[in-house]
Amino acid sequence: MSVLHYLNQGLYCPAADAWIDPPCPVKRAIITHAHADHARPGCGEYWACDQSETILRQRLGRDIKIHSINYGEEFRLGQAKLSLHSAGHVLGSAQVRIEVGDEVWLVTGDYKRCHDPSCEPFESVKCDVLITESTFGLPIYRWKSGKQVAREIYEWWRTETEHPSLLFCYAFGKAQRVLAELKSLGIMEEVLLHGAVETITGHYREAGVDMVPTRPVSELERKDPLKGRLIIAPPSAYKSPWMKRFKEPQTAFASGWMAVRGARRRRGYERGFVLSDHADWTGLIMTIKQSEAKKIYITHGQEDVLARYLTEVEGLNAFPLEMLK
């Protein structure tokens, strides 16, 4: 009997009577991390890493019923033995290890293998069956270190002294990684934040993540020209009324998608920085091999391409997740 089933509502574990990152309300949800496409409101109870609890409550509601689990802590649901292991994606992100009988399955959620000073590093876990994401599952995606990209961001910012520098990136995870990477370079200058970024950054500070000093841009006088200041904002703020207070800013976007020629131009940013919180091609292949899984299911991204490569080149037993139905 399969440990997990891939149904219309997502991944279901009958032995635990639980769903992993369900796209709709269910009785019991196991959450890999607090991004909106993985953690949705309305579930009866949530099981997640303790580091993600405050962000889950902010996003899903203060009164949600949540069971906070430490990394590596075993817990039982029905006939299944489970544990959460760091995915290295964002604060509190986790892989889900499920043991039923003598079989072990692992669901990675989103993950990355690069060093990130804003969250716990990825933990390699062995399993019989692996379900891995593949957002950047093409050989063209190969990342520089976060520190190297942060140095590029700093040089871009500091060479513009007459205008503000607006850096757009995801408010949860990417922004805090940039702030922590800048601090790791020894930078102590204050960075201004959009309100949405400031809220999540506060949760990171409470968790003990070391970042450069920050302040909400709303605390400064509107007549302040903000010359030479770096402001971090979510992509939703780009070309919004919020941008009107900035006079002739230079703009940039930090994302793994900036590795694709034309992506920056289509979005309209002046500069793109290639920085991702997902595994690149090298990280995906390394993770799959280290798992020693006998069977691999692939989801979120380049399922067919990666499955074909693993089967034909690496001699592994790999399939798109659709094949689990």
PDB file of C-alpha atoms in Angstrom:
ATOM      1  CA  MET A   1       0.000   0.000   0.000  1.00  0.00           C
ATOM      2  CA  SER A   2       1.314   3.477  -0.920  1.00  0.00           C
ATOM      3  CA  VAL A   3       2.332   5.687   2.028  1.00  0.00           C
ATOM      4  CA  LEU A   4       1.128   8.803   0.143  1.00  0.00           C
ATOM      5  CA  HIS A   5      -1.594   9.334  -2.444  1.00  0.00           C
ATOM      6  CA  TYR A   6      -1.650  12.226  -4.884  1.00  0.00           C
ATOM      7  CA  LEU A   7      -5.279  13.368  -5.065  1.00  0.00           C
ATOM      8  CA  ASN A   8      -7.054  16.511  -6.244  1.00  0.00           C
ATOM      9  CA  GLN A   9      -6.665  17.968  -2.758  1.00  0.00           C
ATOM     10  CA  GLY A  10      -2.909  17.255  -2.745  1.00  0.00           C
ATOM     11  CA  LEU A  11      -0.744  14.678  -0.987  1.00  0.00           C
ATOM     12  CA  TYR A  12      -2.650  12.476   1.467  1.00  0.00           C
ATOM     13  CA  CYS A  13      -1.235  10.010   3.972  1.00  0.00           C
ATOM     14  CA  PRO A  14      -3.947   7.483   4.934  1.00  0.00           C
ATOM     15  CA  ALA A  15      -1.938   6.032   7.842  1.00  0.00           C
ATOM     16  CA  ALA A  16      -1.759   9.504   9.466  1.00  0.00           C
ATOM     17  CA  ASP A  17      -5.104  10.740   8.104  1.00  0.00           C
ATOM     18  CA  ALA A  18      -3.250  13.937   7.183  1.00  0.00           C
ATOM     19  CA  TRP A  19      -2.527  16.090   4.126  1.00  0.00           C
ATOM     20  CA  ILE A  20       0.768  17.758   3.259  1.00  0.00           C
ATOM     21  CA  ASP A  21       0.468  21.435   2.185  1.00  0.00           C
ATOM     22  CA  PRO A  22      -3.193  20.941   1.146  1.00  0.00           C
ATOM     23  CA  PRO A  23      -4.530  23.528  -1.346  1.00  0.00           C
ATOM     24  CA  CYS A  24      -7.929  23.599   0.401  1.00  0.00           C
ATOM     25  CA  PRO A  25      -9.227  23.270   3.987  1.00  0.00           C
ATOM     26  CA  VAL A  26      -8.826  19.780   5.497  1.00  0.00           C
ATOM     27  CA  LYS A  27      -9.119  18.288   8.976  1.00  0.00           C
ATOM     28  CA  ARG A  28      -5.364  17.845   9.524  1.00  0.00           C
ATOM     29  CA  ALA A  29      -2.570  19.601   7.582  1.00  0.00           C
ATOM     30  CA  ILE A  30       1.188  19.114   7.780  1.00  0.00           C
ATOM     31  CA  ILE A  31       2.828  22.331   6.569  1.00  0.00           C
ATOM     32  CA  THR A  32       6.318  22.446   5.055  1.00  0.00           C
ATOM     33  CA  HIS A  33       6.592  26.247   5.372  1.00  0.00           C
ATOM     34  CA  ALA A  34       4.531  29.434   5.687  1.00  0.00           C
ATOM     35  CA  HIS A  35       4.541  30.693   2.082  1.00  0.00           C
ATOM     36  CA  ALA A  36       0.979  31.276   0.868  1.00  0.00           C
ATOM     37  CA  ASP A  37       1.072  28.530  -1.779  1.00  0.00           C
ATOM     38  CA  HIS A  38       1.908  25.940   0.904  1.00  0.00           C
ATOM     39  CA  ALA A  39       0.000  27.155   3.977  1.00  0.00           C
ATOM     40  CA  ARG A  40      -3.668  27.966   3.502  1.00  0.00           C
ATOM     41  CA  PRO A  41      -6.340  29.014   6.005  1.00  0.00           C
ATOM     42  CA  GLY A  42      -9.326  26.983   7.164  1.00  0.00           C
ATOM     43  CA  CYS A  43      -7.765  23.684   8.257  1.00  0.00           C
ATOM     44  CA  GLY A  44      -8.834  22.006  11.506  1.00  0.00           C
ATOM     45  CA  GLU A  45      -5.291  21.674  12.792  1.00  0.00           C
ATOM     46  CA  TYR A  46      -1.766  22.362  11.585  1.00  0.00           C
ATOM     47  CA  TRP A  47       1.484  20.504  12.246  1.00  0.00           C
ATOM     48  CA  ALA A  48       4.593  22.555  11.410  1.00  0.00           C
ATOM     49  CA  CYS A  49       8.104  23.476  12.520  1.00  0.00           C
ATOM     50  CA  ASP A  50       8.144  25.598  15.678  1.00  0.00           C
ATOM     51  CA  GLN A  51      10.204  28.300  13.903  1.00  0.00           C
ATOM     52  CA  SER A  52       7.332  28.979  11.525  1.00  0.00           C
ATOM     53  CA  GLU A  53       4.583  29.287  14.149  1.00  0.00           C
ATOM     54  CA  THR A  54       4.559  33.081  14.520  1.00  0.00           C
ATOM     55  CA  ILE A  55       4.477  33.638  10.759  1.00  0.00           C
ATOM     56  CA  LEU A  56       1.743  31.007  10.308  1.00  0.00           C
ATOM     57  CA  ARG A  57      -0.385  32.711  12.973  1.00  0.00           C
ATOM     58  CA  GLN A  58       0.149  36.097  11.341  1.00  0.00           C
ATOM     59  CA  ARG A  59      -0.868  34.767   7.951  1.00  0.00           C
ATOM     60  CA  LEU A  60      -3.575  32.226   8.836  1.00  0.00           C
ATOM     61  CA  GLY A  61      -5.025  33.646  12.038  1.00  0.00           C
ATOM     62  CA  ARG A  62      -4.003  33.996  15.680  1.00  0.00           C
ATOM     63  CA  ASP A  63      -6.443  31.309  16.802  1.00  0.00           C
ATOM     64  CA  ILE A  64      -5.462  28.475  14.469  1.00  0.00           C
ATOM     65  CA  LYS A  65      -4.784  25.154  16.196  1.00  0.00           C
ATOM     66  CA  ILE A  66      -1.109  24.485  15.593  1.00  0.00           C
ATOM     67  CA  HIS A  67       1.215  21.747  16.856  1.00  0.00           C
ATOM     68  CA  SER A  68       4.782  23.088  16.815  1.00  0.00           C
ATOM     69  CA  ILE A  69       7.487  20.500  16.183  1.00  0.00           C
ATOM     70  CA  ASN A  70      11.254  20.861  16.548  1.00  0.00           C
ATOM     71  CA  TYR A  71      13.503  19.732  13.724  1.00  0.00           C
ATOM     72  CA  GLY A  72      14.221  16.004  14.164  1.00  0.00           C
ATOM     73  CA  GLU A  73      11.516  15.474  16.811  1.00  0.00           C
ATOM     74  CA  GLU A  74       9.497  12.324  16.148  1.00  0.00           C
ATOM     75  CA  PHE A  75       5.714  12.376  16.504  1.00  0.00           C
ATOM     76  CA  ARG A  76       2.959   9.895  15.732  1.00  0.00           C
ATOM     77  CA  LEU A  77      -0.264  10.395  13.840  1.00  0.00           C
ATOM     78  CA  GLY A  78      -2.330   7.228  13.588  1.00  0.00           C
ATOM     79  CA  GLN A  79      -0.108   4.441  12.285  1.00  0.00           C
ATOM     80  CA  ALA A  80       2.550   6.804  10.895  1.00  0.00           C
ATOM     81  CA  LYS A  81       5.768   7.990  12.545  1.00  0.00           C
ATOM     82  CA  LEU A  82       6.768  11.441  11.316  1.00  0.00           C
ATOM     83  CA  SER A  83       9.508  14.018  11.753  1.00  0.00           C
ATOM     84  CA  LEU A  84      10.414  17.388  10.233  1.00  0.00           C
ATOM     85  CA  HIS A  85      13.882  18.195   8.905  1.00  0.00           C
ATOM     86  CA  SER A  86      15.307  21.517   7.794  1.00  0.00           C
ATOM     87  CA  ALA A  87      14.785  22.349   4.118  1.00  0.00           C
ATOM     88  CA  GLY A  88      17.014  25.462   4.083  1.00  0.00           C
ATOM     89  CA  HIS A  89      14.365  27.373   2.116  1.00  0.00           C
ATOM     90  CA  VAL A  90      13.134  30.046   4.591  1.00  0.00           C
ATOM     91  CA  LEU A  91      12.788  30.379   8.371  1.00  0.00           C
ATOM     92  CA  GLY A  92      11.033  27.262   9.658  1.00  0.00           C
ATOM     93  CA  SER A  93      10.897  25.433   6.334  1.00  0.00           C
ATOM     94  CA  ALA A  94      10.840  21.653   6.647  1.00  0.00           C
ATOM     95  CA  GLN A  95      10.985  18.380   4.815  1.00  0.00           C
ATOM     96  CA  VAL A  96       8.468  15.795   6.013  1.00  0.00           C
ATOM     97  CA  ARG A  97       9.729  12.274   6.779  1.00  0.00           C
ATOM     98  CA  ILE A  98       6.957   9.673   7.000  1.00  0.00           C
ATOM     99  CA  GLU A  99       7.579   6.128   8.199  1.00  0.00           C
ATOM    100  CA  VAL A 100       4.819   3.546   7.849  1.00  0.00           C
ATOM    101  CA  GLY A 101       5.708  -0.061   8.578  1.00  0.00           C
ATOM    102  CA  ASP A 102       9.174  -0.627   7.138  1.00  0.00           C
ATOM    103  CA  GLU A 103       8.930   2.042   4.432  1.00  0.00           C
ATOM    104  CA  VAL A 104      10.164   5.658   4.605  1.00  0.00           C
ATOM    105  CA  TRP A 105       8.915   8.439   2.333  1.00  0.00           C
ATOM    106  CA  LEU A 106      10.254  11.981   2.257  1.00  0.00           C
ATOM    107  CA  VAL A 107       8.527  15.111   0.933  1.00  0.00           C
ATOM    108  CA  THR A 108      11.029  17.934   0.476  1.00  0.00           C
ATOM    109  CA  GLY A 109       8.693  20.908   0.105  1.00  0.00           C
ATOM    110  CA  ASP A 110      10.698  23.835  -1.282  1.00  0.00           C
ATOM    111  CA  TYR A 111      14.395  23.640  -0.434  1.00  0.00           C
ATOM    112  CA  LYS A 112      17.864  24.884  -1.340  1.00  0.00           C
ATOM    113  CA  ARG A 113      21.416  23.731  -0.777  1.00  0.00           C
ATOM    114  CA  CYS A 114      23.221  27.112  -0.800  1.00  0.00           C
ATOM    115  CA  HIS A 115      24.364  28.646   2.482  1.00  0.00           C
ATOM    116  CA  ASP A 116      21.796  31.108   3.851  1.00  0.00           C
ATOM    117  CA  PRO A 117      22.553  32.997   7.102  1.00  0.00           C
ATOM    118  CA  SER A 118      18.831  33.659   7.672  1.00  0.00           C
ATOM    119  CA  CYS A 119      17.702  30.048   8.207  1.00  0.00           C
ATOM    120  CA  GLU A 120      18.840  26.590   9.217  1.00  0.00           C
ATOM    121  CA  PRO A 121      20.841  24.677   6.561  1.00  0.00           C
ATOM    122  CA  PHE A 122      19.305  21.833   4.564  1.00  0.00           C
ATOM    123  CA  GLU A 123      19.497  18.412   6.212  1.00  0.00           C
ATOM    124  CA  SER A 124      20.074  15.420   3.965  1.00  0.00           C
ATOM    125  CA  VAL A 125      17.636  12.594   4.815  1.00  0.00           C
ATOM    126  CA  LYS A 126      17.688   9.053   3.426  1.00  0.00           C
ATOM    127  CA  CYS A 127      14.434   7.443   2.310  1.00  0.00           C
ATOM    128  CA  ASP A 128      12.862   4.744   0.162  1.00  0.00           C
ATOM    129  CA  VAL A 129      10.651   7.108  -1.851  1.00  0.00           C
ATOM    130  CA  LEU A 130      11.419  10.786  -2.434  1.00  0.00           C
ATOM    131  CA  ILE A 131       9.004  13.508  -3.559  1.00  0.00           C
ATOM    132  CA  THR A 132      11.115  16.478  -4.622  1.00  0.00           C
ATOM    133  CA  GLU A 133      10.285  19.897  -5.978  1.00  0.00           C
ATOM    134  CA  SER A 134      11.918  20.962  -9.266  1.00  0.00           C
ATOM    135  CA  THR A 135      11.168  24.681  -9.647  1.00  0.00           C
ATOM    136  CA  PHE A 136      14.551  25.252 -11.308  1.00  0.00           C
ATOM    137  CA  GLY A 137      14.988  21.768 -12.753  1.00  0.00           C
ATOM    138  CA  LEU A 138      16.992  22.688 -15.853  1.00  0.00           C
ATOM    139  CA  PRO A 139      20.801  22.678 -16.270  1.00  0.00           C
ATOM    140  CA  ILE A 140      20.789  26.412 -17.061  1.00  0.00           C
ATOM    141  CA  TYR A 141      20.045  27.192 -13.409  1.00  0.00           C
ATOM    142  CA  ARG A 142      23.258  27.276 -11.388  1.00  0.00           C
ATOM    143  CA  TRP A 143      23.571  29.737  -8.522  1.00  0.00           C
ATOM    144  CA  LYS A 144      26.379  31.944  -7.250  1.00  0.00           C
ATOM    145  CA  SER A 145      26.752  32.130  -3.471  1.00  0.00           C
ATOM    146  CA  GLY A 146      24.396  34.445  -1.613  1.00  0.00           C
ATOM    147  CA  LYS A 147      27.357  36.400  -0.294  1.00  0.00           C
ATOM    148  CA  GLN A 148      28.587  37.078  -3.828  1.00  0.00           C
ATOM    149  CA  VAL A 149      25.162  38.306  -4.922  1.00  0.00           C
ATOM    150  CA  ALA A 150      24.876  40.482  -1.798  1.00  0.00           C
ATOM    151  CA  ARG A 151      28.198  42.085  -2.713  1.00  0.00           C
ATOM    152  CA  GLU A 152      26.802  42.862  -6.188  1.00  0.00           C
ATOM    153  CA  ILE A 153      23.682  44.388  -4.605  1.00  0.00           C
ATOM    154  CA  TYR A 154      25.815  46.497  -2.290  1.00  0.00           C
ATOM    155  CA  GLU A 155      27.970  47.819  -5.156  1.00  0.00           C
ATOM    156  CA  TRP A 156      24.830  48.625  -7.183  1.00  0.00           C
ATOM    157  CA  TRP A 157      23.327  50.468  -4.219  1.00  0.00           C
ATOM    158  CA  ARG A 158      26.438  52.413  -3.145  1.00  0.00           C
ATOM    159  CA  THR A 159      27.336  53.674  -6.622  1.00  0.00           C
ATOM    160  CA  GLU A 160      24.005  55.525  -6.842  1.00  0.00           C
ATOM    161  CA  THR A 161      24.280  58.496  -4.461  1.00  0.00           C
ATOM    162  CA  GLU A 162      21.822  60.947  -6.008  1.00  0.00           C
ATOM    163  CA  HIS A 163      18.712  58.751  -6.079  1.00  0.00           C
ATOM    164  CA  PRO A 164      17.057  56.005  -4.002  1.00  0.00           C
ATOM    165  CA  SER A 165      17.710  52.369  -4.886  1.00  0.00           C
ATOM    166  CA  LEU A 166      14.586  50.187  -4.851  1.00  0.00           C
ATOM    167  CA  LEU A 167      15.237  46.458  -4.591  1.00  0.00           C
ATOM    168  CA  PHE A 168      12.181  44.265  -5.104  1.00  0.00           C
ATOM    169  CA  CYS A 169      12.069  40.715  -3.804  1.00  0.00           C
ATOM    170  CA  TYR A 170       9.719  38.392  -1.935  1.00  0.00           C
ATOM    171  CA  ALA A 171       8.784  39.806   1.466  1.00  0.00           C
ATOM    172  CA  PHE A 172       9.125  36.483   3.298  1.00  0.00           C
ATOM    173  CA  GLY A 173      12.514  34.808   3.008  1.00  0.00           C
ATOM    174  CA  LYS A 174      14.308  36.589   0.182  1.00  0.00           C
ATOM    175  CA  ALA A 175      14.286  40.040   1.800  1.00  0.00           C
ATOM    176  CA  GLN A 176      15.608  38.697   5.105  1.00  0.00           C
ATOM    177  CA  ARG A 177      18.257  36.677   3.312  1.00  0.00           C
ATOM    178  CA  VAL A 178      19.499  39.846   1.580  1.00  0.00           C
ATOM    179  CA  LEU A 179      19.596  41.684   4.929  1.00  0.00           C
ATOM    180  CA  ALA A 180      21.488  38.809   6.584  1.00  0.00           C
ATOM    181  CA  GLU A 181      23.894  38.409   3.657  1.00  0.00           C
ATOM    182  CA  LEU A 182      24.673  42.157   3.761  1.00  0.00           C
ATOM    183  CA  LYS A 183      25.404  41.862   7.486  1.00  0.00           C
ATOM    184  CA  SER A 184      27.710  38.900   6.845  1.00  0.00           C
ATOM    185  CA  LEU A 185      29.755  41.221   4.611  1.00  0.00           C
ATOM    186  CA  GLY A 186      30.296  43.534   7.579  1.00  0.00           C
ATOM    187  CA  ILE A 187      27.866  46.201   6.345  1.00  0.00           C
ATOM    188  CA  MET A 188      26.201  48.231   9.095  1.00  0.00           C
ATOM    189  CA  GLU A 189      24.303  50.851   7.096  1.00  0.00           C
ATOM    190  CA  GLU A 190      20.572  51.120   7.679  1.00  0.00           C
ATOM    191  CA  VAL A 191      18.219  49.689   5.048  1.00  0.00           C
ATOM    192  CA  LEU A 192      14.657  50.979   4.663  1.00  0.00           C
ATOM    193  CA  LEU A 193      11.773  48.537   4.329  1.00  0.00           C
ATOM    194  CA  HIS A 194       8.283  48.474   2.863  1.00  0.00           C
ATOM    195  CA  GLY A 195       5.717  47.706   5.572  1.00  0.00           C
ATOM    196  CA  ALA A 196       5.103  44.148   4.350  1.00  0.00           C
ATOM    197  CA  VAL A 197       8.819  43.375   4.548  1.00  0.00           C
ATOM    198  CA  GLU A 198       9.186  45.048   7.949  1.00  0.00           C
ATOM    199  CA  THR A 199       6.552  42.803   9.558  1.00  0.00           C
ATOM    200  CA  ILE A 200       8.204  39.533   8.502  1.00  0.00           C
ATOM    201  CA  THR A 201      11.663  40.903   9.302  1.00  0.00           C
ATOM    202  CA  GLY A 202      10.482  41.431  12.872  1.00  0.00           C
ATOM    203  CA  HIS A 203       9.716  37.703  13.174  1.00  0.00           C
ATOM    204  CA  TYR A 204      13.207  36.891  11.926  1.00  0.00           C
ATOM    205  CA  ARG A 205      14.776  39.197  14.524  1.00  0.00           C
ATOM    206  CA  GLU A 206      12.713  37.519  17.262  1.00  0.00           C
ATOM    207  CA  ALA A 207      14.110  34.191  16.037  1.00  0.00           C
ATOM    208  CA  GLY A 208      17.653  35.538  16.493  1.00  0.00           C
ATOM    209  CA  VAL A 209      18.619  36.067  12.836  1.00  0.00           C
ATOM    210  CA  ASP A 210      21.427  38.637  12.534  1.00  0.00           C
ATOM    211  CA  MET A 211      20.692  41.295   9.894  1.00  0.00           C
ATOM    212  CA  VAL A 212      21.698  44.873   9.056  1.00  0.00           C
ATOM    213  CA  PRO A 213      19.741  47.650  10.856  1.00  0.00           C
ATOM    214  CA  THR A 214      16.360  48.377   9.263  1.00  0.00           C
ATOM    215  CA  ARG A 215      13.584  50.917   9.558  1.00  0.00           C
ATOM    216  CA  PRO A 216      10.186  51.231   7.883  1.00  0.00           C
ATOM    217  CA  VAL A 217      10.374  53.788   5.094  1.00  0.00           C
ATOM    218  CA  SER A 218       7.081  55.176   6.417  1.00  0.00           C
ATOM    219  CA  GLU A 219       8.926  56.584   9.463  1.00  0.00           C
ATOM    220  CA  LEU A 220      10.836  59.078   7.296  1.00  0.00           C
ATOM    221  CA  GLU A 221       9.510  62.429   6.202  1.00  0.00           C
ATOM    222  CA  ARG A 222       7.773  62.273   2.830  1.00  0.00           C
ATOM    223  CA  LYS A 223       9.851  65.223   1.642  1.00  0.00           C
ATOM    224  CA  ASP A 224      13.053  63.307   2.380  1.00  0.00           C
ATOM    225  CA  PRO A 225      14.575  62.610  -1.083  1.00  0.00           C
ATOM    226  CA  LEU A 226      16.132  59.385   0.241  1.00  0.00           C
ATOM    227  CA  LYS A 227      19.235  59.942  -1.839  1.00  0.00           C
ATOM    228  CA  GLY A 228      21.628  57.023  -1.666  1.00  0.00           C
ATOM    229  CA  ARG A 229      19.266  54.893   0.454  1.00  0.00           C
ATOM    230  CA  LEU A 230      18.422  51.244  -0.205  1.00  0.00           C
ATOM    231  CA  ILE A 231      14.738  50.365   0.109  1.00  0.00           C
ATOM    232  CA  ILE A 232      13.513  46.754  -0.036  1.00  0.00           C
ATOM    233  CA  ALA A 233       9.926  46.130  -1.142  1.00  0.00           C
ATOM    234  CA  PRO A 234       7.763  43.216  -2.345  1.00  0.00           C
ATOM    235  CA  PRO A 235       7.109  42.799  -6.102  1.00  0.00           C
ATOM    236  CA  SER A 236       3.474  43.857  -5.562  1.00  0.00           C
ATOM    237  CA  ALA A 237       4.709  47.396  -4.761  1.00  0.00           C
ATOM    238  CA  TYR A 238       6.386  47.806  -8.149  1.00  0.00           C
ATOM    239  CA  LYS A 239       4.643  50.526 -10.220  1.00  0.00           C
ATOM    240  CA  SER A 240       2.065  50.928  -7.424  1.00  0.00           C
ATOM    241  CA  PRO A 241       1.019  54.310  -5.899  1.00  0.00           C
ATOM    242  CA  TRP A 242       3.520  53.542  -3.085  1.00  0.00           C
ATOM    243  CA  MET A 243       6.377  54.199  -5.546  1.00  0.00           C
ATOM    244  CA  LYS A 244       5.313  57.790  -6.223  1.00  0.00           C
ATOM    245  CA  ARG A 245       7.203  59.131  -3.212  1.00  0.00           C
ATOM    246  CA  PHE A 246      10.543  58.091  -4.735  1.00  0.00           C
ATOM    247  CA  LYS A 247      12.064  60.514  -7.246  1.00  0.00           C
ATOM    248  CA  GLU A 248      13.776  58.816 -10.173  1.00  0.00           C
ATOM    249  CA  PRO A 249      14.850  55.683  -8.270  1.00  0.00           C
ATOM    250  CA  GLN A 250      16.976  52.966  -9.769  1.00  0.00           C
ATOM    251  CA  THR A 251      15.178  49.622  -9.589  1.00  0.00           C
ATOM    252  CA  ALA A 252      16.194  45.977  -9.405  1.00  0.00           C
ATOM    253  CA  PHE A 253      14.638  42.583  -8.757  1.00  0.00           C
ATOM    254  CA  ALA A 254      16.265  39.688  -6.881  1.00  0.00           C
ATOM    255  CA  SER A 255      15.055  36.254  -8.008  1.00  0.00           C
ATOM    256  CA  GLY A 256      16.252  33.025  -9.539  1.00  0.00           C
ATOM    257  CA  TRP A 257      14.158  33.895 -12.586  1.00  0.00           C
ATOM    258  CA  MET A 258      16.631  36.698 -13.335  1.00  0.00           C
ATOM    259  CA  ALA A 259      18.883  33.942 -14.728  1.00  0.00           C
ATOM    260  CA  VAL A 260      16.596  33.792 -17.775  1.00  0.00           C
ATOM    261  CA  ARG A 261      17.506  36.230 -20.498  1.00  0.00           C
ATOM    262  CA  GLY A 262      14.635  38.624 -21.088  1.00  0.00           C
ATOM    263  CA  ALA A 263      12.892  38.047 -17.730  1.00  0.00           C
ATOM    264  CA  ARG A 264      14.198  41.310 -16.265  1.00  0.00           C
ATOM    265  CA  ARG A 265      13.343  43.234 -19.433  1.00  0.00           C
ATOM    266  CA  ARG A 266       9.783  41.866 -19.540  1.00  0.00           C
ATOM    267  CA  ARG A 267       9.193  42.829 -15.909  1.00  0.00           C
ATOM    268  CA  GLY A 268      10.614  46.305 -16.498  1.00  0.00           C
ATOM    269  CA  TYR A 269      13.355  46.370 -13.847  1.00  0.00           C
ATOM    270  CA  GLU A 270      16.628  48.138 -14.620  1.00  0.00           C
ATOM    271  CA  ARG A 271      18.750  45.438 -12.975  1.00  0.00           C
ATOM    272  CA  GLY A 272      18.329  41.773 -12.052  1.00  0.00           C
ATOM    273  CA  PHE A 273      20.155  39.850  -9.329  1.00  0.00           C
ATOM    274  CA  VAL A 274      20.101  36.055  -9.567  1.00  0.00           C
ATOM    275  CA  LEU A 275      19.264  34.935  -6.028  1.00  0.00           C
ATOM    276  CA  SER A 276      16.970  32.004  -5.316  1.00  0.00           C
ATOM    277  CA  ASP A 277      15.728  30.154  -2.252  1.00  0.00           C
ATOM    278  CA  HIS A 278      15.168  27.020  -4.344  1.00  0.00           C
ATOM    279  CA  ALA A 279      17.731  24.388  -5.281  1.00  0.00           C
ATOM    280  CA  ASP A 280      19.515  24.885  -8.600  1.00  0.00           C
ATOM    281  CA  TRP A 281      20.246  22.025 -11.013  1.00  0.00           C
ATOM    282  CA  THR A 282      23.341  20.940  -9.094  1.00  0.00           C
ATOM    283  CA  GLY A 283      21.494  21.061  -5.779  1.00  0.00           C
ATOM    284  CA  LEU A 284      18.573  19.005  -7.085  1.00  0.00           C
ATOM    285  CA  ILE A 285      20.767  16.230  -8.476  1.00  0.00           C
ATOM    286  CA  MET A 286      22.939  16.144  -5.336  1.00  0.00           C
ATOM    287  CA  THR A 287      19.899  15.952  -3.062  1.00  0.00           C
ATOM    288  CA  ILE A 288      18.243  13.184  -5.049  1.00  0.00           C
ATOM    289  CA  LYS A 289      21.405  11.070  -5.043  1.00  0.00           C
ATOM    290  CA  GLN A 290      22.077  11.641  -1.337  1.00  0.00           C
ATOM    291  CA  SER A 291      18.554  10.481  -0.460  1.00  0.00           C
ATOM    292  CA  GLU A 292      19.383   7.020  -1.889  1.00  0.00           C
ATOM    293  CA  ALA A 293      15.695   6.725  -2.784  1.00  0.00           C
ATOM    294  CA  LYS A 294      14.614   3.707  -4.838  1.00  0.00           C
ATOM    295  CA  LYS A 295      11.863   5.748  -6.435  1.00  0.00           C
ATOM    296  CA  ILE A 296      11.637   9.509  -7.049  1.00  0.00           C
ATOM    297  CA  TYR A 297       8.550  11.577  -7.790  1.00  0.00           C
ATOM    298  CA  ILE A 298       9.025  15.127  -9.087  1.00  0.00           C
ATOM    299  CA  THR A 299       6.698  18.110  -8.737  1.00  0.00           C
ATOM    300  CA  HIS A 300       6.549  21.908  -9.095  1.00  0.00           C
ATOM    301  CA  GLY A 301       8.439  22.835 -12.222  1.00  0.00           C
ATOM    302  CA  GLN A 302      10.351  20.816 -14.793  1.00  0.00           C
ATOM    303  CA  GLU A 303       8.948  17.394 -13.862  1.00  0.00           C
ATOM    304  CA  ASP A 304       9.280  15.694 -17.258  1.00  0.00           C
ATOM    305  CA  VAL A 305      12.753  17.037 -18.046  1.00  0.00           C
ATOM    306  CA  LEU A 306      14.239  16.131 -14.681  1.00  0.00           C
ATOM    307  CA  ALA A 307      12.567  12.693 -14.608  1.00  0.00           C
ATOM    308  CA  ARG A 308      13.925  11.898 -18.060  1.00  0.00           C
ATOM    309  CA  TYR A 309      17.442  12.993 -17.104  1.00  0.00           C
ATOM    310  CA  LEU A 310      17.416  10.927 -13.900  1.00  0.00           C
ATOM    311  CA  THR A 311      16.148   7.856 -15.737  1.00  0.00           C
ATOM    312  CA  GLU A 312      18.249   8.015 -18.901  1.00  0.00           C
ATOM    313  CA  VAL A 313      21.488   9.515 -17.580  1.00  0.00           C
ATOM    314  CA  GLU A 314      21.627   8.644 -13.890  1.00  0.00           C
ATOM    315  CA  GLY A 315      19.837   5.269 -14.158  1.00  0.00           C
ATOM    316  CA  LEU A 316      17.336   6.148 -11.415  1.00  0.00           C
ATOM    317  CA  ASN A 317      13.651   5.296 -11.090  1.00  0.00           C
ATOM    318  CA  ALA A 318      12.051   8.750 -11.511  1.00  0.00           C
ATOM    319  CA  PHE A 319       8.573   9.973 -12.486  1.00  0.00           C
ATOM    320  CA  PRO A 320       6.481  13.159 -12.563  1.00  0.00           C
ATOM    321  CA  LEU A 321       4.249  13.308  -9.480  1.00  0.00           C
ATOM    322  CA  GLU A 322       1.202  12.816 -11.704  1.00  0.00           C
ATOM    323  CA  MET A 323       2.272   9.167 -11.983  1.00  0.00           C
ATOM    324  CA  LEU A 324       1.570   8.660  -8.266  1.00  0.00           C
ATOM    325  CA  LYS A 325      -2.188   8.887  -8.872  1.00  0.00           C
TER     326      LYS A 325
END
